[in-house]
Short mmCIF file of C-alpha atoms in Angstrom, two decimals:
data_model
loop_
_atom_site.label_atom_id
_atom_site.label_comp_id
_atom_site.label_asym_id
_atom_site.label_seq_id
_atom_site.Cartn_x
_atom_site.Cartn_y
_atom_site.Cartn_z
CA UNK A 986 109.74 95.45 109.02
CA UNK A 987 112.51 93.55 107.28
CA UNK A 988 113.53 93.29 103.64
CA UNK A 989 114.77 90.01 102.20
CA UNK A 990 115.84 88.28 98.99
CA UNK A 991 114.06 85.05 98.15
CA UNK A 992 117.10 82.92 97.39
CA UNK A 993 118.82 83.76 100.68
CA UNK A 994 122.21 83.81 98.93
CA UNK A 995 124.18 86.83 100.27
CA UNK A 996 126.50 86.64 97.26
CA UNK A 997 123.77 87.48 94.72
CA UNK A 998 124.07 91.00 93.29
CA UNK A 999 121.06 93.15 94.25
CA UNK A 1000 120.85 94.31 90.62
CA UNK A 1001 119.90 90.81 89.46
CA UNK A 1002 116.15 90.50 88.84
CA UNK A 1003 114.50 88.22 91.33
CA UNK A 1004 111.70 88.49 93.92
CA UNK A 1005 112.28 90.74 96.92
CA UNK A 1006 110.31 90.28 100.09
CA UNK A 1007 109.22 92.46 102.98
CA UNK A 1008 107.87 91.17 106.26
CA UNK A 1009 105.96 93.34 108.73
CA UNK A 1010 104.90 92.45 112.28
CA UNK A 1011 102.33 94.73 113.92
CA UNK A 1012 102.33 94.53 117.72
CA UNK A 1013 99.55 95.00 120.29
CA UNK A 1014 96.74 93.93 117.95
CA UNK A 1015 93.40 93.36 119.65
CA UNK A 1016 90.67 90.97 118.49
CA UNK A 1017 89.90 87.28 117.91
CA UNK A 1018 93.07 85.51 116.77
CA UNK A 1019 93.80 82.20 115.06
CA UNK A 1020 95.23 79.50 117.34
CA UNK A 1021 98.71 79.80 115.79
CA UNK A 1022 99.19 83.31 117.17
CA UNK A 1023 96.68 83.63 120.00
CA UNK A 1024 99.44 83.81 122.64
CA UNK A 1025 101.02 86.83 120.92
CA UNK A 1026 98.89 89.88 120.00
CA UNK A 1027 100.56 90.50 116.62
CA UNK A 1028 99.43 90.67 113.02
CA UNK A 1029 101.98 89.30 110.54
CA UNK A 1030 101.86 90.75 107.02
CA UNK A 1031 104.03 89.57 104.12
CA UNK A 1032 104.80 91.36 100.86
CA UNK A 1033 106.62 90.56 97.63
CA UNK A 1034 107.88 92.79 94.83
CA UNK A 1035 105.71 91.19 92.14
CA UNK A 1036 101.89 91.40 91.97
CA UNK A 1037 101.48 87.71 91.11
CA UNK A 1038 102.86 84.67 92.91
CA UNK A 1039 105.10 82.35 90.89
CA UNK A 1040 104.02 79.51 93.23
CA UNK A 1041 100.49 80.11 92.00
CA UNK A 1042 98.79 77.10 93.61
CA UNK A 1043 99.65 73.97 95.57
CA UNK A 1044 100.45 71.88 92.47
CA UNK A 1045 102.77 74.54 91.03
CA UNK A 1046 104.47 74.98 94.40
CA UNK A 1047 105.42 71.29 94.55
CA UNK A 1048 106.65 71.28 90.95
CA UNK A 1049 108.82 74.37 91.41
CA UNK A 1050 110.26 73.25 94.74
CA UNK A 1051 111.17 69.88 93.21
CA UNK A 1052 113.01 71.71 90.41
CA UNK A 1053 114.79 74.09 92.80
CA UNK A 1054 115.90 71.25 95.08
CA UNK A 1055 117.16 69.11 92.20
CA UNK A 1056 118.88 71.84 90.17
CA UNK A 1057 119.51 74.55 92.79
CA UNK A 1058 123.28 74.09 92.53
CA UNK A 1059 123.32 74.40 88.74
CA UNK A 1060 121.95 77.76 87.62
CA UNK A 1061 122.22 76.91 83.92
CA UNK A 1062 120.21 73.71 84.29
CA UNK A 1063 117.77 75.38 86.71
CA UNK A 1064 116.93 78.07 84.15
CA UNK A 1065 116.69 75.44 81.44
CA UNK A 1066 114.07 73.58 83.46
CA UNK A 1067 112.15 76.78 84.24
CA UNK A 1068 112.23 77.91 80.60
CA UNK A 1069 110.65 74.61 79.57
CA UNK A 1070 107.53 75.51 81.57
CA UNK A 1071 104.49 77.37 80.26
CA UNK A 1072 104.79 79.81 83.16
CA UNK A 1073 108.52 80.51 82.67
CA UNK A 1074 108.04 84.30 82.54
CA UNK A 1075 106.24 84.24 85.86
CA UNK A 1076 108.88 81.99 87.44
CA UNK A 1077 111.76 84.31 86.45
CA UNK A 1078 110.09 87.68 87.07
CA UNK A 1079 111.24 90.26 89.64
CA UNK A 1080 105.41 98.72 95.10
CA UNK A 1081 105.25 95.45 97.31
CA UNK A 1082 102.23 93.16 97.05
CA UNK A 1083 100.51 90.44 99.05
CA UNK A 1084 100.25 88.36 95.82
CA UNK A 1085 97.65 86.17 97.55
CA UNK A 1086 94.12 87.02 98.67
CA UNK A 1087 93.09 87.73 102.26
CA UNK A 1088 89.88 88.54 104.05
CA UNK A 1089 89.44 92.17 104.98
CA UNK A 1090 86.53 92.14 107.37
CA UNK A 1091 83.55 91.10 105.23
CA UNK A 1092 85.51 91.42 101.97
CA UNK A 1093 88.26 89.55 100.10
CA UNK A 1094 91.23 91.66 99.01
CA UNK A 1095 94.83 91.74 97.91
CA UNK A 1096 96.99 94.41 99.51
CA UNK A 1097 100.05 96.48 98.60
CA UNK A 1098 102.53 98.86 100.18
CA UNK A 1099 103.78 101.86 98.19
CA UNK A 1100 106.02 104.83 99.12
CA UNK A 1101 104.33 108.21 98.69
CA UNK A 1102 106.69 110.63 100.42
CA UNK A 1103 108.53 113.49 98.74
CA UNK A 1104 111.83 111.66 99.21
CA UNK A 1105 110.71 108.93 96.83
CA UNK A 1106 109.17 111.38 94.37
CA UNK A 1107 112.50 113.21 94.09
CA UNK A 1108 114.58 110.04 94.09
CA UNK A 1109 116.03 110.73 90.66
CA UNK A 1110 116.86 114.34 91.51
CA UNK A 1111 118.99 114.03 94.63
CA UNK A 1112 120.58 111.68 97.11
CA UNK A 1113 118.06 110.03 99.42
CA UNK A 1114 118.09 111.56 102.90
CA UNK A 1115 117.33 109.44 105.99
CA UNK A 1116 114.24 111.43 106.92
CA UNK A 1117 110.99 109.99 108.21
CA UNK A 1118 108.63 109.29 105.36
CA UNK A 1119 105.23 107.95 104.57
CA UNK A 1120 104.06 104.76 102.88
CA UNK A 1121 100.47 103.87 102.02
CA UNK A 1122 98.79 100.54 102.65
CA UNK A 1123 96.24 99.88 99.91
CA UNK A 1124 93.81 97.10 99.00
CA UNK A 1125 92.11 95.78 95.86
CA UNK A 1126 88.61 94.44 96.45
CA UNK A 1127 87.52 91.15 94.86
CA UNK A 1128 84.42 92.00 92.84
CA UNK A 1129 84.56 89.29 90.16
CA UNK A 1130 85.93 85.79 90.84
CA UNK A 1131 86.45 85.06 87.14
CA UNK A 1132 88.48 88.20 86.48
CA UNK A 1133 89.96 88.26 89.97
CA UNK A 1134 90.80 84.63 90.76
CA UNK A 1135 91.37 83.83 94.42
CA UNK A 1136 92.47 80.17 94.38
CA UNK A 1137 95.04 80.71 91.60
CA UNK A 1138 97.57 83.38 92.62
CA UNK A 1139 99.54 83.44 89.35
CA UNK A 1140 97.36 86.10 87.74
CA UNK A 1141 97.48 89.73 88.96
CA UNK A 1142 94.24 91.63 89.39
CA UNK A 1143 93.83 94.44 86.84
CA UNK A 1144 94.67 97.64 88.74
CA UNK A 1145 93.19 99.89 86.04
CA UNK A 1146 89.72 98.35 86.16
CA UNK A 1147 89.98 97.74 89.89
CA UNK A 1148 92.23 100.49 91.34
CA UNK A 1149 94.04 100.26 94.65
CA UNK A 1150 92.30 102.00 97.53
CA UNK A 1151 94.33 103.46 100.39
CA UNK A 1152 93.14 102.23 103.78
CA UNK A 1153 96.11 103.16 105.99
CA UNK A 1154 99.35 105.13 106.12
CA UNK A 1155 102.59 103.81 107.57
CA UNK A 1156 105.27 106.16 108.91
CA UNK A 1157 108.82 104.77 109.03
CA UNK A 1158 111.07 106.87 111.31
CA UNK A 1159 114.79 107.29 110.80
CA UNK A 1160 116.69 104.33 112.23
CA UNK A 1161 119.90 102.36 112.03
CA UNK A 1162 118.81 99.08 110.50
CA UNK A 1163 122.23 97.46 111.03
CA UNK A 1164 122.30 97.58 114.84
CA UNK A 1165 123.56 94.15 115.87
CA UNK A 1166 121.02 93.60 118.67
CA UNK A 1167 118.09 94.51 116.38
CA UNK A 1168 119.39 92.28 113.58
CA UNK A 1169 119.94 89.39 115.99
CA UNK A 1170 116.54 89.84 117.65
CA UNK A 1171 114.74 89.63 114.29
CA UNK A 1172 116.75 86.76 112.85
CA UNK A 1173 116.91 84.67 116.02
CA UNK A 1174 113.54 85.33 117.61
CA UNK A 1175 111.06 86.77 115.14
CA UNK A 1176 108.84 84.39 113.15
CA UNK A 1177 106.50 85.61 110.41
CA UNK A 1178 103.40 83.59 109.66
CA UNK A 1179 100.30 84.94 107.84
CA UNK A 1180 98.22 82.72 110.16
CA UNK A 1181 99.48 84.77 113.13
CA UNK A 1182 96.80 87.39 113.34
CA UNK A 1183 93.15 88.30 113.34
CA UNK A 1184 90.46 86.00 112.01
CA UNK A 1185 89.04 89.04 110.19
CA UNK A 1186 92.31 89.13 108.20
CA UNK A 1187 92.21 85.42 107.33
CA UNK A 1188 94.55 84.13 104.58
CA UNK A 1189 92.56 82.50 101.76
CA UNK A 1190 93.40 80.65 98.50
CA UNK A 1191 95.35 77.52 97.65
CA UNK A 1192 98.90 78.88 98.29
CA UNK A 1193 97.94 80.18 101.75
CA UNK A 1194 96.58 76.94 103.17
CA UNK A 1195 99.90 74.99 103.13
CA UNK A 1196 101.49 77.90 105.00
CA UNK A 1197 99.42 76.94 108.03
CA UNK A 1198 101.58 73.80 108.32
CA UNK A 1199 104.86 74.79 106.63
CA UNK A 1200 105.51 78.00 108.58
CA UNK A 1201 105.26 76.38 112.06
CA UNK A 1202 107.45 73.46 110.89
CA UNK A 1203 110.07 75.87 109.56
CA UNK A 1204 109.97 77.95 112.75
CA UNK A 1205 110.35 74.83 114.90
CA UNK A 1206 113.42 73.73 112.92
CA UNK A 1207 114.97 77.19 113.17
CA UNK A 1208 114.40 77.35 116.94
CA UNK A 1209 115.98 73.91 117.31
CA UNK A 1210 119.12 75.10 115.50
CA UNK A 1211 119.21 78.34 117.51
CA UNK A 1212 119.02 76.39 120.77
CA UNK A 1213 121.78 73.98 119.67
CA UNK A 1214 123.94 76.93 118.59
CA UNK A 1215 123.44 78.77 121.89
CA UNK A 1216 124.24 75.60 123.85
CA UNK A 1217 127.42 75.14 121.81
CA UNK A 1218 128.51 78.75 122.39
CA UNK A 1219 127.76 78.46 126.12
CA UNK A 1220 129.83 75.25 126.31
CA UNK A 1221 132.76 76.98 124.60
CA UNK A 1222 132.61 79.90 127.03
CA UNK A 1223 132.54 77.58 130.04
CA UNK A 1224 135.49 75.50 128.85
CA UNK A 1225 137.87 78.35 128.11
#
């Protein structure tokens, strides 16, 4: 698993409200896979810190990316453009959620990851200790397409009428997350793609379909830069 901040700017204070992400790659998964990940028996699962997706559908995604590209270097103007939209609260918003719907065997669900260990329950009472702890993986079942839209991901499903149901428990052992080799392995070799996985866990909805093309293109570009960087470093070593 790996935590991330959407903007990718290391200078942004963690106390500033903005989406936080969590990526999880499950190894040694058995079953019928999509072509994108059939050579690697893994199931990729992505989470975000808000229950709804600000890039709610394909149209919204294009509009928001156009705004971010044009005004990304001017925070004041960027926020001005976002505040002019009807969905400004959703665009500026900050348990981890899938945000988008997925198949879950014969069902359609959204999923979440929530800490349930005693360490988290006593978080306000004492300093957090690096003990192993437990996190639950839960799902919300789609029972009504009008009240639980699948194609539009900008509306959260009501968790009072349709409560989360625990389907698995995840144990995270104590570890040093800043080991250089682990950090390098994830950043230079790991690629997360919701289309890497089982067909029974198929991504559905409008925001998920473009990922089938965008994620491989992004991964290809990253691998190209990694290769060029490694070749450059090797050349420098050989010419010393």
